[in-house]
Amino acid sequence: METAILRDTMHTLSDTHAPEGEAAPMTAKIEARQTNVHYGDKHALKDVSLDIREGEVTSFIGPSGCGKSTFLRCLNRMNDTIDGCRVSGTVMMDGEDIYDPKIDVVQLRARVGMVFQKPNPFPKSIYDNIAYGPRIHGLAANKDELDEIVLTSLEKAGLLAEVKDRMEAPGTGLSGGQQQRLCIARAIAVSPEVILMDEPCSALDPIATAKIEELIDELRENFTIVIVTHSMQQAARVSQRTAFFHLGELIEVGDTEQIFTNPKHKLTQGYITGRFG
Amino acid sequence: MPFSFLLLVLAGLSVIAYRFGVSRARAVAPGRQAVLHSRPMYHGLYVAIWCGIPALLVAVAWVAMQPILVKGLVMGGLPDAYDALPKARLDLIWNDIRNLALGDVVRADPAPEIQAAAETFRRLYTIGNAALTVLCLIAAPLAARYAVRHVSIDLRARNRVEAAITVFLVASSLVAIFTTVGIVLSLLFESLRFFAKVPVLDFLFGLHWSPQTALRADQVGSSGSFGAVPLFSGTLLISLISMLVAVPVGLMSAIYMSEYAHRKFRAVAKPLLEVLAGIPTVVYGFFAALTVAPFIRRAGEAMGLSVASESALAAGLVMGVMIIPFVSSISDDVINAVPQAMRDGAYALGATKSETIRNVVVPAALPGIVGGVLLAVSRAIGETMIVVMAAGLSANLSFNPLDAVTTVTVQIVTLLTGDQEFDSAKTLAAFALGLVLFCVTLGLNVFALHVVRKYREQYE
Ligand SMILES: Nc1ncnc2c1ncn2[C@@H]1O[C@H](COP(=O)(O)OP(=O)(O)OP(=O)(O)O)[C@@H](O)[C@H]1O
Ligand SMILES: [Mg+2]
């Protein structure tokens, strides 16, 4: 069973993974150094140093409660909204410390979008769900431009064909998979540079999951993507780099192929072969 | 033995019966309690119920029947001359007899036959009470003995006791239901009697309210007119003013409490706000009448406005303050019920806190907030004490908040206080007003609860 998964995985990898030396951009978009997170007295993330490369999909894997979501939320300062949560260390994006007091979190979050585990469309129409971000950031000068943004975002999220006749219907009336793609379209609409996804497929069936994975692969061209997942196959299918977390520590990070075929750390090996976790 | 004392004795007997039942149950299965169908406690309760309940039912029935029987006997015992008297006169005589018998003050030197009747009355009561006591004191132990005999290994005492408890619970809820039904029916019937005197349409759409009817046929100038529109408009005006105060303040404070306030501040401030809801309305009433109304009057005069000393504004403002906690606590609940995921979604798009609240949280909570406001409206419409004390009595058809207006509830109070025959149009008008009030608040409540419930389901 395990070996079957791995073989499957490697097969997919050889299909999707860009060969070394090709125009794959290697600059780090985000550099986290010595990042620590405390929730009250709980030390949830310990000295994590990690680079997120531009134009690639990075996946975070690890057992439940190991701090994947916590680290992800450090990258767009969503931890600020949690009472009693303290972040220390530095997180640099394009050479700027995002925890610098000079940085405006509203602008930061416009640059770093996020998609959540459970689809959370606003209780508004499909159109307004997408248009909300561009509106608050003043990205459209007039109604036509806004329409344009909404349509292209839906198009990129692969949802346009399904909803173009019902733009005024409530977003909450869509199916789970459609809602999740709506949330992705909503995130795309503000033209972020990075999109963070926290288990975006965990509430979806295999077909909807396949659609989202396909979408992630396409989005890689324009965005830097970080995805948290519990599915090893998913990590292998969609990501170029994988980071393994355990008990709040970053154990190992490397090319996805290397992590799944030749993990250096025995904790990683144990986890991907399903011995624990 | 007085009735209350009899009840005490019955309770005591039941306790003793319980002990008997328990020990009997232990005795039929010595040392092998497991073979008993029910635990000894249930056998005890079974015996206690047999001891207490039948005797209690007898006592209640007796107490209900006794006055009727006694009246029949006493009145029948009067000399034949009395039989021919009209009913109203007989009722008066019966009153005299009773008062005389119970030692209340009566007219000086009653007729000898009345005195005799009072004596009979007293004797009958003594006999009746004694008989009841004896009956109960015999019936209770007998029934208990019957039950103790039944105690055996197989007696399904637990099931019987459970059944008795169910009956008791059903009876309790029936009391509540029947009382409500009874009140509604009496409202309805008295209103129908009113509408027999005053046409419904005149009542609902008439513009003139002056309920003074002639007490005697020769009185002039008080024909009575029952056009309730000024009352409805007054109620509406005062409710509107109060909602203008309560909705913004309540909503804002709810938003502050649930979204901004520090947990510690919230822990202190929320109960404090709810204290407002605990202040007796009569206190609000004199606050409105003695502090707020004069203040508004003086302020108005300073600005050159003429303000009635019992202005709608004063009553409405104070009522608004009273209603703030209703609006704020319901809004607070529904705002808290908006999933965090919804807020996270907005924050992740780079929305600020106030944008998130305005564009996402409040719209999501809106149906619930509307429901809460409607509940508050129905509360405002039915509120009595504040308006009785602070709003006027004159039924002006005016939408000027500085005028004195009156409300439905105030008129009900004034219609029913004072000397009037019970079936005069004036008194019956109170029932018709009550019926309108009941229908409106019931409608509002049902609708509001429906809205709130639907809203809750949406996020569960
Ligand atoms: N809001 C919070 N307050 C207190 N502790 C928290 C909070 N959020 C997370 N934690 C703790 O921090 C640790 C890391 O949590 P995190 O949500 O990052 O785990 P995770 O790796 O995303 O797990 P999962 O795979 O189950 O989502 C956990 O031990 C958790 O209990
Ligand atoms: Mg998580």
PDB file of C-alpha atoms in Angstrom, chain A residues 47-240:
ATOM      1  CA  ASP A  47      12.803  28.643  15.627  1.00  0.00           C
ATOM      2  CA  VAL A  48      11.491  28.018  12.172  1.00  0.00           C
ATOM      3  CA  SER A  49      13.723  29.252   9.340  1.00  0.00           C
ATOM      4  CA  LEU A  50      12.394  28.627   5.878  1.00  0.00           C
ATOM      5  CA  ASP A  51      12.493  30.123   2.391  1.00  0.00           C
ATOM      6  CA  ILE A  52       9.431  30.206   0.186  1.00  0.00           C
ATOM      7  CA  ARG A  53      10.584  30.390  -3.414  1.00  0.00           C
ATOM      8  CA  GLU A  54       8.963  32.627  -5.925  1.00  0.00           C
ATOM      9  CA  GLY A  55       6.742  31.018  -8.565  1.00  0.00           C
ATOM     10  CA  GLU A  56       6.696  27.638  -6.884  1.00  0.00           C
ATOM     11  CA  VAL A  57       4.217  25.664  -4.859  1.00  0.00           C
ATOM     12  CA  THR A  58       5.500  24.888  -1.382  1.00  0.00           C
ATOM     13  CA  SER A  59       3.594  22.377   0.703  1.00  0.00           C
ATOM     14  CA  PHE A  60       3.630  22.017   4.484  1.00  0.00           C
ATOM     15  CA  ILE A  61       3.040  18.558   5.859  1.00  0.00           C
ATOM     16  CA  GLY A  62       3.139  17.111   9.342  1.00  0.00           C
ATOM     17  CA  PRO A  63       0.958  15.576  12.005  1.00  0.00           C
ATOM     18  CA  SER A  64      -2.023  17.447  13.418  1.00  0.00           C
ATOM     19  CA  GLY A  65      -1.113  20.213  15.859  1.00  0.00           C
ATOM     20  CA  CYS A  66       2.476  20.504  14.664  1.00  0.00           C
ATOM     21  CA  GLY A  67       2.149  24.180  13.768  1.00  0.00           C
ATOM     22  CA  LYS A  68       1.569  24.174   9.997  1.00  0.00           C
ATOM     23  CA  SER A  69      -1.397  26.529  10.159  1.00  0.00           C
ATOM     24  CA  THR A  70       0.366  28.640  12.751  1.00  0.00           C
ATOM     25  CA  PHE A  71       3.352  29.161  10.486  1.00  0.00           C
ATOM     26  CA  LEU A  72       1.150  29.783   7.467  1.00  0.00           C
ATOM     27  CA  ARG A  73      -0.720  32.463   9.377  1.00  0.00           C
ATOM     28  CA  CYS A  74       2.576  34.140  10.237  1.00  0.00           C
ATOM     29  CA  LEU A  75       3.095  34.827   6.552  1.00  0.00           C
ATOM     30  CA  ASN A  76       0.164  37.222   6.244  1.00  0.00           C
ATOM     31  CA  ARG A  77       0.005  38.206   9.908  1.00  0.00           C
ATOM     32  CA  MET A  78      -3.366  36.580  10.428  1.00  0.00           C
ATOM     33  CA  ASN A  79      -2.061  35.661  13.873  1.00  0.00           C
ATOM     34  CA  ASP A  80      -2.539  39.329  14.760  1.00  0.00           C
ATOM     35  CA  THR A  81      -6.265  38.681  15.002  1.00  0.00           C
ATOM     36  CA  ILE A  82      -5.830  36.047  17.727  1.00  0.00           C
ATOM     37  CA  ASP A  83      -5.809  37.211  21.337  1.00  0.00           C
ATOM     38  CA  GLY A  84      -2.670  36.252  23.210  1.00  0.00           C
ATOM     39  CA  CYS A  85      -0.700  35.207  20.152  1.00  0.00           C
ATOM     40  CA  ARG A  86       2.908  36.498  19.983  1.00  0.00           C
ATOM     41  CA  VAL A  87       5.213  36.174  17.003  1.00  0.00           C
ATOM     42  CA  SER A  88       8.960  36.790  17.207  1.00  0.00           C
ATOM     43  CA  GLY A  89      11.854  36.454  14.775  1.00  0.00           C
ATOM     44  CA  THR A  90      11.770  37.939  11.307  1.00  0.00           C
ATOM     45  CA  VAL A  91       9.709  37.204   8.247  1.00  0.00           C
ATOM     46  CA  MET A  92      11.062  39.017   5.187  1.00  0.00           C
ATOM     47  CA  MET A  93       9.085  39.399   2.015  1.00  0.00           C
ATOM     48  CA  ASP A  94      10.951  40.852  -0.952  1.00  0.00           C
ATOM     49  CA  GLY A  95      13.586  42.005   1.507  1.00  0.00           C
ATOM     50  CA  GLU A  96      11.172  43.837   3.840  1.00  0.00           C
ATOM     51  CA  ASP A  97      10.324  42.656   7.327  1.00  0.00           C
ATOM     52  CA  ILE A  98       6.583  42.189   7.364  1.00  0.00           C
ATOM     53  CA  TYR A  99       6.496  42.529  11.148  1.00  0.00           C
ATOM     54  CA  ASP A 100       8.101  45.947  10.936  1.00  0.00           C
ATOM     55  CA  PRO A 101       5.755  48.517  12.518  1.00  0.00           C
ATOM     56  CA  LYS A 102       6.056  50.550   9.307  1.00  0.00           C
ATOM     57  CA  ILE A 103       4.321  47.813   7.368  1.00  0.00           C
ATOM     58  CA  ASP A 104       0.579  48.203   6.998  1.00  0.00           C
ATOM     59  CA  VAL A 105      -1.066  44.837   7.504  1.00  0.00           C
ATOM     60  CA  VAL A 106      -3.947  45.795   5.248  1.00  0.00           C
ATOM     61  CA  GLN A 107      -1.525  46.237   2.359  1.00  0.00           C
ATOM     62  CA  LEU A 108       0.402  43.146   3.328  1.00  0.00           C
ATOM     63  CA  ARG A 109      -2.729  41.031   3.199  1.00  0.00           C
ATOM     64  CA  ALA A 110      -3.593  42.460  -0.186  1.00  0.00           C
ATOM     65  CA  ARG A 111      -0.228  41.072  -1.330  1.00  0.00           C
ATOM     66  CA  VAL A 112      -0.548  37.764   0.506  1.00  0.00           C
ATOM     67  CA  GLY A 113      -3.971  36.213  -0.008  1.00  0.00           C
ATOM     68  CA  MET A 114      -5.365  33.282   1.915  1.00  0.00           C
ATOM     69  CA  VAL A 115      -7.764  30.409   1.317  1.00  0.00           C
ATOM     70  CA  PHE A 116      -9.120  28.536   4.308  1.00  0.00           C
ATOM     71  CA  GLN A 117      -9.850  24.945   5.156  1.00  0.00           C
ATOM     72  CA  LYS A 118     -13.600  25.424   5.164  1.00  0.00           C
ATOM     73  CA  PRO A 119     -14.971  27.439   2.278  1.00  0.00           C
ATOM     74  CA  ASN A 120     -16.093  30.728   3.800  1.00  0.00           C
ATOM     75  CA  PRO A 121     -17.889  32.782   1.160  1.00  0.00           C
ATOM     76  CA  PHE A 122     -19.489  35.944   2.507  1.00  0.00           C
ATOM     77  CA  PRO A 123     -23.272  35.929   2.732  1.00  0.00           C
ATOM     78  CA  LYS A 124     -23.424  38.080  -0.390  1.00  0.00           C
ATOM     79  CA  SER A 125     -23.942  37.468  -4.085  1.00  0.00           C
ATOM     80  CA  ILE A 126     -21.290  35.631  -6.085  1.00  0.00           C
ATOM     81  CA  TYR A 127     -20.397  38.867  -7.817  1.00  0.00           C
ATOM     82  CA  ASP A 128     -20.050  40.811  -4.556  1.00  0.00           C
ATOM     83  CA  ASN A 129     -17.941  38.066  -3.025  1.00  0.00           C
ATOM     84  CA  ILE A 130     -15.320  38.554  -5.700  1.00  0.00           C
ATOM     85  CA  ALA A 131     -15.775  42.312  -5.994  1.00  0.00           C
ATOM     86  CA  TYR A 132     -15.350  42.880  -2.268  1.00  0.00           C
ATOM     87  CA  GLY A 133     -11.543  42.852  -2.208  1.00  0.00           C
ATOM     88  CA  PRO A 134     -11.063  45.073  -5.280  1.00  0.00           C
ATOM     89  CA  ARG A 135     -13.624  47.480  -3.844  1.00  0.00           C
ATOM     90  CA  ILE A 136     -11.973  47.956  -0.461  1.00  0.00           C
ATOM     91  CA  HIS A 137      -8.571  48.355  -2.086  1.00  0.00           C
ATOM     92  CA  GLY A 138      -9.883  50.670  -4.794  1.00  0.00           C
ATOM     93  CA  LEU A 139      -8.498  48.490  -7.592  1.00  0.00           C
ATOM     94  CA  ALA A 140     -11.210  49.359 -10.081  1.00  0.00           C
ATOM     95  CA  ALA A 141     -11.865  52.870 -11.300  1.00  0.00           C
ATOM     96  CA  ASN A 142     -15.333  52.119 -12.606  1.00  0.00           C
ATOM     97  CA  LYS A 143     -17.954  49.458 -12.929  1.00  0.00           C
ATOM     98  CA  ASP A 144     -16.538  48.083 -16.167  1.00  0.00           C
ATOM     99  CA  GLU A 145     -13.123  47.535 -14.700  1.00  0.00           C
ATOM    100  CA  LEU A 146     -14.684  45.841 -11.699  1.00  0.00           C
ATOM    101  CA  ASP A 147     -16.700  43.550 -13.967  1.00  0.00           C
ATOM    102  CA  GLU A 148     -13.500  42.767 -15.792  1.00  0.00           C
ATOM    103  CA  ILE A 149     -11.682  41.851 -12.576  1.00  0.00           C
ATOM    104  CA  VAL A 150     -14.557  39.683 -11.381  1.00  0.00           C
ATOM    105  CA  LEU A 151     -14.812  37.813 -14.656  1.00  0.00           C
ATOM    106  CA  THR A 152     -11.098  37.166 -15.031  1.00  0.00           C
ATOM    107  CA  SER A 153     -10.810  36.023 -11.422  1.00  0.00           C
ATOM    108  CA  LEU A 154     -13.674  33.584 -11.877  1.00  0.00           C
ATOM    109  CA  GLU A 155     -12.153  32.484 -15.141  1.00  0.00           C
ATOM    110  CA  LYS A 156      -8.755  31.826 -13.527  1.00  0.00           C
ATOM    111  CA  ALA A 157     -10.435  29.943 -10.706  1.00  0.00           C
ATOM    112  CA  GLY A 158     -12.195  27.791 -13.290  1.00  0.00           C
ATOM    113  CA  LEU A 159     -15.603  28.742 -11.989  1.00  0.00           C
ATOM    114  CA  LEU A 160     -16.836  31.163 -14.624  1.00  0.00           C
ATOM    115  CA  ALA A 161     -18.634  28.630 -16.811  1.00  0.00           C
ATOM    116  CA  GLU A 162     -20.598  27.308 -13.825  1.00  0.00           C
ATOM    117  CA  VAL A 163     -21.738  30.644 -12.400  1.00  0.00           C
ATOM    118  CA  LYS A 164     -21.894  33.148 -15.230  1.00  0.00           C
ATOM    119  CA  ASP A 165     -25.699  32.984 -15.391  1.00  0.00           C
ATOM    120  CA  ARG A 166     -26.153  33.411 -11.676  1.00  0.00           C
ATOM    121  CA  MET A 167     -23.776  36.145 -10.600  1.00  0.00           C
ATOM    122  CA  GLU A 168     -26.408  37.674  -8.331  1.00  0.00           C
ATOM    123  CA  ALA A 169     -27.201  34.386  -6.556  1.00  0.00           C
ATOM    124  CA  PRO A 170     -25.818  34.094  -3.010  1.00  0.00           C
ATOM    125  CA  GLY A 171     -22.331  32.629  -2.798  1.00  0.00           C
ATOM    126  CA  THR A 172     -23.421  30.409   0.052  1.00  0.00           C
ATOM    127  CA  GLY A 173     -25.779  28.597  -2.323  1.00  0.00           C
ATOM    128  CA  LEU A 174     -22.942  26.990  -4.284  1.00  0.00           C
ATOM    129  CA  SER A 175     -21.655  23.465  -3.693  1.00  0.00           C
ATOM    130  CA  GLY A 176     -18.683  22.998  -1.357  1.00  0.00           C
ATOM    131  CA  GLY A 177     -16.196  22.623  -4.187  1.00  0.00           C
ATOM    132  CA  GLN A 178     -17.621  25.610  -6.022  1.00  0.00           C
ATOM    133  CA  GLN A 179     -17.531  27.637  -2.818  1.00  0.00           C
ATOM    134  CA  GLN A 180     -13.864  26.818  -2.372  1.00  0.00           C
ATOM    135  CA  ARG A 181     -13.098  27.892  -5.918  1.00  0.00           C
ATOM    136  CA  LEU A 182     -15.122  31.024  -5.250  1.00  0.00           C
ATOM    137  CA  CYS A 183     -12.860  31.706  -2.273  1.00  0.00           C
ATOM    138  CA  ILE A 184      -9.810  31.156  -4.455  1.00  0.00           C
ATOM    139  CA  ALA A 185     -11.252  33.555  -7.049  1.00  0.00           C
ATOM    140  CA  ARG A 186     -11.901  36.043  -4.245  1.00  0.00           C
ATOM    141  CA  ALA A 187      -8.259  35.800  -3.193  1.00  0.00           C
ATOM    142  CA  ILE A 188      -7.025  36.148  -6.783  1.00  0.00           C
ATOM    143  CA  ALA A 189      -9.185  39.194  -7.399  1.00  0.00           C
ATOM    144  CA  VAL A 190      -6.939  41.495  -5.381  1.00  0.00           C
ATOM    145  CA  SER A 191      -3.929  40.336  -7.467  1.00  0.00           C
ATOM    146  CA  PRO A 192      -1.826  39.070  -4.596  1.00  0.00           C
ATOM    147  CA  GLU A 193       1.742  37.923  -5.062  1.00  0.00           C
ATOM    148  CA  VAL A 194       1.461  34.987  -2.696  1.00  0.00           C
ATOM    149  CA  ILE A 195      -1.543  32.767  -1.989  1.00  0.00           C
ATOM    150  CA  LEU A 196      -1.657  30.769   1.243  1.00  0.00           C
ATOM    151  CA  MET A 197      -3.942  27.762   1.339  1.00  0.00           C
ATOM    152  CA  ASP A 198      -4.736  25.945   4.572  1.00  0.00           C
ATOM    153  CA  GLU A 199      -5.979  22.464   3.725  1.00  0.00           C
ATOM    154  CA  PRO A 200      -8.119  23.827   0.879  1.00  0.00           C
ATOM    155  CA  CYS A 201      -9.423  20.415  -0.145  1.00  0.00           C
ATOM    156  CA  SER A 202     -10.143  18.786   3.185  1.00  0.00           C
ATOM    157  CA  ALA A 203     -13.879  19.461   2.918  1.00  0.00           C
ATOM    158  CA  LEU A 204     -14.164  18.370  -0.693  1.00  0.00           C
ATOM    159  CA  ASP A 205     -14.789  15.157  -2.604  1.00  0.00           C
ATOM    160  CA  PRO A 206     -12.098  13.659  -4.894  1.00  0.00           C
ATOM    161  CA  ILE A 207     -13.432  15.258  -8.067  1.00  0.00           C
ATOM    162  CA  ALA A 208     -13.617  18.755  -6.594  1.00  0.00           C
ATOM    163  CA  THR A 209     -10.181  18.113  -5.092  1.00  0.00           C
ATOM    164  CA  ALA A 210      -8.767  17.193  -8.482  1.00  0.00           C
ATOM    165  CA  LYS A 211     -10.158  20.416  -9.932  1.00  0.00           C
ATOM    166  CA  ILE A 212      -8.544  22.511  -7.225  1.00  0.00           C
ATOM    167  CA  GLU A 213      -5.214  20.723  -7.636  1.00  0.00           C
ATOM    168  CA  GLU A 214      -5.322  21.390 -11.339  1.00  0.00           C
ATOM    169  CA  LEU A 215      -6.110  25.003 -10.579  1.00  0.00           C
ATOM    170  CA  ILE A 216      -3.167  25.300  -8.198  1.00  0.00           C
ATOM    171  CA  ASP A 217      -0.884  23.989 -10.882  1.00  0.00           C
ATOM    172  CA  GLU A 218      -2.117  26.669 -13.292  1.00  0.00           C
ATOM    173  CA  LEU A 219      -1.949  29.445 -10.717  1.00  0.00           C
ATOM    174  CA  ARG A 220       1.728  28.669 -10.140  1.00  0.00           C
ATOM    175  CA  GLU A 221       2.526  30.661 -13.273  1.00  0.00           C
ATOM    176  CA  ASN A 222       1.371  33.916 -11.742  1.00  0.00           C
ATOM    177  CA  PHE A 223       1.497  33.404  -8.001  1.00  0.00           C
ATOM    178  CA  THR A 224       3.714  31.990  -5.321  1.00  0.00           C
ATOM    179  CA  ILE A 225       1.670  29.381  -3.505  1.00  0.00           C
ATOM    180  CA  VAL A 226       1.964  27.801  -0.062  1.00  0.00           C
ATOM    181  CA  ILE A 227      -0.375  24.937   0.751  1.00  0.00           C
ATOM    182  CA  VAL A 228      -0.937  23.020   3.969  1.00  0.00           C
ATOM    183  CA  THR A 229      -2.157  19.506   3.376  1.00  0.00           C
ATOM    184  CA  HIS A 230      -2.732  16.235   5.173  1.00  0.00           C
ATOM    185  CA  SER A 231      -2.641  14.299   1.966  1.00  0.00           C
ATOM    186  CA  MET A 232       0.832  13.142   1.024  1.00  0.00           C
ATOM    187  CA  GLN A 233      -0.320  12.406  -2.503  1.00  0.00           C
ATOM    188  CA  GLN A 234      -1.630  15.934  -2.811  1.00  0.00           C
ATOM    189  CA  ALA A 235       1.663  17.384  -1.624  1.00  0.00           C
ATOM    190  CA  ALA A 236       3.485  15.234  -4.122  1.00  0.00           C
ATOM    191  CA  ARG A 237       1.120  16.071  -6.955  1.00  0.00           C
ATOM    192  CA  VAL A 238       0.974  19.844  -6.617  1.00  0.00           C
ATOM    193  CA  SER A 239       4.125  21.071  -4.935  1.00  0.00           C
ATOM    194  CA  GLN A 240       7.716  21.573  -5.961  1.00  0.00           C
TER     195      GLN A 240
END
